[in-house]
GROMACS .gro file of C-alpha atoms in nm:
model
  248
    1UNK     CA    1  29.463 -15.024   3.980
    2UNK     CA    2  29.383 -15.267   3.720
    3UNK     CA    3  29.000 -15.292   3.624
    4UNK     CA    4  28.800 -15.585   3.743
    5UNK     CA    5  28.610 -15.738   3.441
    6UNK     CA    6  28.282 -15.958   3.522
    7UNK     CA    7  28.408 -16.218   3.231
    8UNK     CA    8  28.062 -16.438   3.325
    9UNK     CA    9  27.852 -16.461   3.642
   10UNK     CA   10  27.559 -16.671   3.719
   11UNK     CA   11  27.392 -16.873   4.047
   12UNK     CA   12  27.644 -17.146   4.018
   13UNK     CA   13  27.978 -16.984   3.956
   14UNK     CA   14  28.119 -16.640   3.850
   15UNK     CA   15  28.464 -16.570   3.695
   16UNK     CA   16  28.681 -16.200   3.706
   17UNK     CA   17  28.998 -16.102   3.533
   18UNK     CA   18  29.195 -15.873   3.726
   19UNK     CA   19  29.520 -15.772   3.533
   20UNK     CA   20  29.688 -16.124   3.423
   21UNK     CA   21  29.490 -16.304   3.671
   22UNK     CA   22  29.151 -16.475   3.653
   23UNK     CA   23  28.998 -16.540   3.994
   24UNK     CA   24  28.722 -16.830   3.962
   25UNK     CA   25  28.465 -16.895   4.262
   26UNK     CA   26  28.246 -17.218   4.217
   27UNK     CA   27  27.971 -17.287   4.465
   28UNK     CA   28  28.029 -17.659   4.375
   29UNK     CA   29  28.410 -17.776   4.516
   30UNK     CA   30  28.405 -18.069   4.344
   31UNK     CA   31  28.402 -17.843   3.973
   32UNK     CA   32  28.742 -17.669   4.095
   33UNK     CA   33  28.885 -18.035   4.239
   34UNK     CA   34  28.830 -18.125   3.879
   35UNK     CA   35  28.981 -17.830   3.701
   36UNK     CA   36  29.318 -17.847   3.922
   37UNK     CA   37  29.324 -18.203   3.827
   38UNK     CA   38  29.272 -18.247   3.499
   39UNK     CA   39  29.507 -17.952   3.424
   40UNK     CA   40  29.776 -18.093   3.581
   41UNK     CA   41  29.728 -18.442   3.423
   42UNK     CA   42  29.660 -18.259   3.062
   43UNK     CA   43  29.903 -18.266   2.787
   44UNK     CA   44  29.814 -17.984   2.613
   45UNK     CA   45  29.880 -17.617   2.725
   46UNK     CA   46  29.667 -17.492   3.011
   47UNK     CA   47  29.672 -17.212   3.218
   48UNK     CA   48  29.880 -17.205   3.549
   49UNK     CA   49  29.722 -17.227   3.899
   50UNK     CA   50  29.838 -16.901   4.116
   51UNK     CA   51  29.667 -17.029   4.442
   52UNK     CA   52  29.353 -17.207   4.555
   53UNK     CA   53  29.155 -17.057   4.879
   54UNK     CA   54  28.803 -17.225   4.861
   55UNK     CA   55  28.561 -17.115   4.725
   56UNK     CA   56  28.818 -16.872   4.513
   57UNK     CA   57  29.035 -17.056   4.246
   58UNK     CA   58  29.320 -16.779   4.073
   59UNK     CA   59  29.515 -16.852   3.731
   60UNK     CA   60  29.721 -16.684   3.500
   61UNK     CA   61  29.588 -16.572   3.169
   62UNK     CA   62  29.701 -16.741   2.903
   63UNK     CA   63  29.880 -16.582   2.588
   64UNK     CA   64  29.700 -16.543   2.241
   65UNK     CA   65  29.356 -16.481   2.191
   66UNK     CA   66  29.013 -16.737   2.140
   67UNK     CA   67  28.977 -16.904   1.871
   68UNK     CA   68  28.626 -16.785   1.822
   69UNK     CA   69  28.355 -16.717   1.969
   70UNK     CA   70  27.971 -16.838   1.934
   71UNK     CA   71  27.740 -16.613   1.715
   72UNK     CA   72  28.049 -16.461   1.519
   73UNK     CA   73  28.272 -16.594   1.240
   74UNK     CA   74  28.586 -16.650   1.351
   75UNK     CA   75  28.916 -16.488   1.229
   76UNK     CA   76  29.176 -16.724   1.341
   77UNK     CA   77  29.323 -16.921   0.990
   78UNK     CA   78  29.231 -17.294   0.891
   79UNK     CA   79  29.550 -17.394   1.059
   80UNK     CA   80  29.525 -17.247   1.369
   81UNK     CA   81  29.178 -17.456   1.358
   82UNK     CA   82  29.376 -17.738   1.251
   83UNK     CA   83  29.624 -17.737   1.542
   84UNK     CA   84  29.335 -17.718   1.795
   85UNK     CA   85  29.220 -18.054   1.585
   86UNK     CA   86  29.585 -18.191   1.684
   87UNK     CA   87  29.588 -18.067   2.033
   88UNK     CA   88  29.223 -18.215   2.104
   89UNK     CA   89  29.370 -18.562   1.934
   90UNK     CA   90  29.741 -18.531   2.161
   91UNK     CA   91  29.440 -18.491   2.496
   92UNK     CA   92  29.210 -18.757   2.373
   93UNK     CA   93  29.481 -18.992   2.344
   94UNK     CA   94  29.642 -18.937   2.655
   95UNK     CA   95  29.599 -19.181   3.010
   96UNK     CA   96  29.258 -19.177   3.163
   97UNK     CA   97  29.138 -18.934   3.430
   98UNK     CA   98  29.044 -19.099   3.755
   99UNK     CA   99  28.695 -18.997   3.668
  100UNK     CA  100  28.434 -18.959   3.455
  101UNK     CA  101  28.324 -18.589   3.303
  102UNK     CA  102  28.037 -18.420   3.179
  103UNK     CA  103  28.156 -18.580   2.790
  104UNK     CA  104  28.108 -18.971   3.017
  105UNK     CA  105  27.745 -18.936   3.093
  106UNK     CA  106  27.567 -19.282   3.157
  107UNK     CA  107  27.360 -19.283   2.814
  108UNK     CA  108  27.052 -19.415   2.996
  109UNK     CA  109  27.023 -19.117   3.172
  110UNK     CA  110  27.117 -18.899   2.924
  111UNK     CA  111  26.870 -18.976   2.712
  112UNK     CA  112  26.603 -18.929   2.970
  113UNK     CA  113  26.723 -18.588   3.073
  114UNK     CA  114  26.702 -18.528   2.702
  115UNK     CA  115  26.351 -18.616   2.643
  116UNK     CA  116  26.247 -18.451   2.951
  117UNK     CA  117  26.403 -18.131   2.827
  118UNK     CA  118  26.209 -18.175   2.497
  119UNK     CA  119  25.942 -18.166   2.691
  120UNK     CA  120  25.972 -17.894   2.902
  121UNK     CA  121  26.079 -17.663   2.557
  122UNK     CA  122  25.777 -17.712   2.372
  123UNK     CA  123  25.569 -17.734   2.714
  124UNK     CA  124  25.721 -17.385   2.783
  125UNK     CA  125  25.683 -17.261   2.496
  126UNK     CA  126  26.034 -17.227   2.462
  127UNK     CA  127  26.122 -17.374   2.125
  128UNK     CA  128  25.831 -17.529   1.826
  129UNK     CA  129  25.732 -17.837   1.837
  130UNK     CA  130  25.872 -17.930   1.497
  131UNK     CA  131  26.230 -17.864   1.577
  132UNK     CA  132  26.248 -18.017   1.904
  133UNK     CA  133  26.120 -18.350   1.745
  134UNK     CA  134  26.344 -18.345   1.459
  135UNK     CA  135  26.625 -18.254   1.626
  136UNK     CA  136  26.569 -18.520   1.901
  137UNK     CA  137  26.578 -18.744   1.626
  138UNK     CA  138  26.859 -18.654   1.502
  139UNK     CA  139  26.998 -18.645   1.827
  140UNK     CA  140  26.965 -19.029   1.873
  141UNK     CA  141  27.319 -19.082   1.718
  142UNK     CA  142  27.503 -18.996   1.958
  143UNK     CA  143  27.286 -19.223   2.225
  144UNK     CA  144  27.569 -19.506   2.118
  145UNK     CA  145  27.823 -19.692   2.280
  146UNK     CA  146  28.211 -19.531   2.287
  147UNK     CA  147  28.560 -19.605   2.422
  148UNK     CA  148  28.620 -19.368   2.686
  149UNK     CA  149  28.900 -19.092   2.604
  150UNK     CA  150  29.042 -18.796   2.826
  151UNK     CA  151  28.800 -18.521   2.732
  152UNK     CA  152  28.778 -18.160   2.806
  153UNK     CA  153  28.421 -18.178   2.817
  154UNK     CA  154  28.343 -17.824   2.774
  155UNK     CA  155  28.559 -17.745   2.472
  156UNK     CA  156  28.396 -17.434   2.382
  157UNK     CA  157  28.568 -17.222   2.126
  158UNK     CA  158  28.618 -16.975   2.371
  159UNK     CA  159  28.841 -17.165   2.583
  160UNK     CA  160  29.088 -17.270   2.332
  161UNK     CA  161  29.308 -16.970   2.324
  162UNK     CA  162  29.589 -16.968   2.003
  163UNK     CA  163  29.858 -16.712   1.900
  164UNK     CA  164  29.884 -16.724   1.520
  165UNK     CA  165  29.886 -17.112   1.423
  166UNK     CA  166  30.036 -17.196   1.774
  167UNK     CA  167  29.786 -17.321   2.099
  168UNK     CA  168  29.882 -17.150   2.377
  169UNK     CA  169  29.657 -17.252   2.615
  170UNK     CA  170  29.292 -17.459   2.709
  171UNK     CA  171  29.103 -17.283   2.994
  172UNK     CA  172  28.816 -17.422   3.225
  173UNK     CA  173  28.881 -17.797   3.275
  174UNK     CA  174  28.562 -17.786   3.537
  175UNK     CA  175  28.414 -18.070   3.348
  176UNK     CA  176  28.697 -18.267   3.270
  177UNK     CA  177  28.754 -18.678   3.277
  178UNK     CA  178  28.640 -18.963   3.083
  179UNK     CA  179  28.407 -18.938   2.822
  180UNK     CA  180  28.293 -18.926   2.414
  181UNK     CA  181  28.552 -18.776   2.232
  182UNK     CA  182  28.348 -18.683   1.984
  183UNK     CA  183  28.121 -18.469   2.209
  184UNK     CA  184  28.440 -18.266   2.273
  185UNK     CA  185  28.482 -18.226   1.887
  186UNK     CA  186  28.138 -18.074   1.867
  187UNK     CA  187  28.129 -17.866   2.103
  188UNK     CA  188  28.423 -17.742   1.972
  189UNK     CA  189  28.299 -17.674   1.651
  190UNK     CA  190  27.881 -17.601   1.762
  191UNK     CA  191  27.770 -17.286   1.530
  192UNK     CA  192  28.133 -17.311   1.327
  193UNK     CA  193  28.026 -17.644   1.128
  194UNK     CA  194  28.218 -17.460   0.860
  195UNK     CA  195  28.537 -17.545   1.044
  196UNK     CA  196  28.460 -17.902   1.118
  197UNK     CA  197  28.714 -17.994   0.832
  198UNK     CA  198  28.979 -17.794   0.964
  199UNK     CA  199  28.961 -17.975   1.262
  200UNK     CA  200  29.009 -18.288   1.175
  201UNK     CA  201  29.277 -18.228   0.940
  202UNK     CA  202  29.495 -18.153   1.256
  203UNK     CA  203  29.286 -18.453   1.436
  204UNK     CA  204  29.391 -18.690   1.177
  205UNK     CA  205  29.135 -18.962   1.186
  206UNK     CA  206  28.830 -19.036   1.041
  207UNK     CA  207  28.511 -19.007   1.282
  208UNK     CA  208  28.137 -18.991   1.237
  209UNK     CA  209  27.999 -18.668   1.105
  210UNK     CA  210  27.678 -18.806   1.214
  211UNK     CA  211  27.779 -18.852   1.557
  212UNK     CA  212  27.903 -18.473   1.562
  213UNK     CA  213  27.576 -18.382   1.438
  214UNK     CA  214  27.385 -18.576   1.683
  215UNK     CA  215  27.569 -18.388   1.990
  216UNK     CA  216  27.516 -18.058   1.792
  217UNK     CA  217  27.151 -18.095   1.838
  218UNK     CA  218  27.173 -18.300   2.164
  219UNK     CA  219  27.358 -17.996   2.355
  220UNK     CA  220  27.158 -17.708   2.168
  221UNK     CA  221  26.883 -17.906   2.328
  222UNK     CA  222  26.990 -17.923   2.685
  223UNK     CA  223  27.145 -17.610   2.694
  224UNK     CA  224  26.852 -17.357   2.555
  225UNK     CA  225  26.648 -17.396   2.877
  226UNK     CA  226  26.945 -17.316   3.125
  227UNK     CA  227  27.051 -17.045   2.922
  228UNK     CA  228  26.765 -16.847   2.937
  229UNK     CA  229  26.713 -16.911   3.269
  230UNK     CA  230  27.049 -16.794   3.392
  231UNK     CA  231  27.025 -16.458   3.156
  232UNK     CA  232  27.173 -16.577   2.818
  233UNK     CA  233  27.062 -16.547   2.445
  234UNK     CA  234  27.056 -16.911   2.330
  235UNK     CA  235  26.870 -16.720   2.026
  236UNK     CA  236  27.117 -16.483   1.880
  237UNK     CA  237  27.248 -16.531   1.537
  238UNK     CA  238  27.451 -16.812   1.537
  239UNK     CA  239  27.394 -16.992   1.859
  240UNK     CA  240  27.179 -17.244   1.960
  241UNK     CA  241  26.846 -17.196   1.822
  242UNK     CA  242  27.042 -17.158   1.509
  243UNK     CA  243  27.221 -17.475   1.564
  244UNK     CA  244  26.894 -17.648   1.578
  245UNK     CA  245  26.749 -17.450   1.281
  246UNK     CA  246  27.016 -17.562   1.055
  247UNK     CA  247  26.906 -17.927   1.083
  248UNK     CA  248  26.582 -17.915   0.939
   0.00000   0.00000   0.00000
């Protein structure tokens, strides 16, 4: 029998891997009404839907390995870097989503869930004072009017999975539809600013670096909270806390 491997598990939504398969159960319908959606609209590799039996989504794997992961220094070559650049560019230049995704939130209330988070970190004792403030400054940049692209919206470097220089697939689409495409080009490149280059060789357009660094800090900030709170490390070498250290 093939093993069944816990690949992450929290209050909101666990995912296994059984063999080929990946079984995904969401508390929250809507996040799987998205994923099935967006993949199918997507014109980039993703991975194909097996069958859907609420609350239980199940996909195949997709060939190749991550590109990376956050916290270690990733092995894949400048090119395969480069063709994620070009597959993100080929997505964010495709037709509009029906909706709007976690990269689309209304910038009035993102910026008050972001000072309110400041708040709470320092409050909490969570993060110092000084970092939180300059990093909310430097946050500010990305507070700015955009055109609205087809984003991933969660384009960790985990879920972009390559086999040499080749992308063979882009999992978990759960926050998928319109938004900033340059939030999805930071995320993609959060802790691996080294690679930021790379990228948008294969994106082939100029954008602003100070925009990516703005959404560096602004997700660092939102996410250090929830990832304590659910169990995660948002302090190990090379992840959040890190993120944020590296702008003052």
């Amino acid at each position: 029998m093939d093993e069944v491997k816990v690949i992450v598990a929290h209050s909101e939504r666990a995912t296994l891997r059984v063999g080929d398969v990946f079984l995904k159960v969401d508390a929250d319908q809507t996040r799987i009404d998205v994923e099935v959606e967006a993949m199918a609209l997507a014109p980039v590799p993703t991975p194909r839907v097996l069958w859907r039996k609420p609350p239980v989504l199940a996909i195949a794997a997709v060939p190749g390995k991550a590109l990376g992961r956050l916290g270690e220094p990733s092995t894949a070559s400048p090119a395969a870097w480069a063709a994620a650049g070009a597959a993100i560019r080929k997505l964010h230049d495709a037709p509009l989503p029906p909706r709007p995704g976690r990269a689309g939130r209304d910038l009035d209330e993102l910026a008050a869930d972001l000072d309110g988070e400041c708040e709470l970190l320092v409050a909490n004792g969570l993060l110092p004072a000084d970092l939180v403030t300059r990093n909310r400054q430097v946050a500010e940049a990305a507070l700015r009017p955009w055109l609205p692209a087809f984003t991933h919206g969660d384009l960790q470097i985990a879920h972009v999975f390559v086999d040499g220089e080749e992308i063979t697939g882009i999992i978990d689409w759960s926050e998928a539809g319109q938004g900033d495409a340059l939030y999805d080009l930071a995320t993609l490149t959060l802790g691996h600013e080294d690679h930021l280059s790379d990228v948008l060789a294969g994106y082939g357009t100029d954008v602003d670096l100070d925009v990516i660094r703005a959404w560096w800090s602004l997700r660092s900030l939102l996410a250090v909270r929830w990832l304590v709170e659910h169990g995660f490390d948002p302090s190990a070498p090379g992840c959040e806390v890190d993120v944020l250290r590296s702008r003052m």
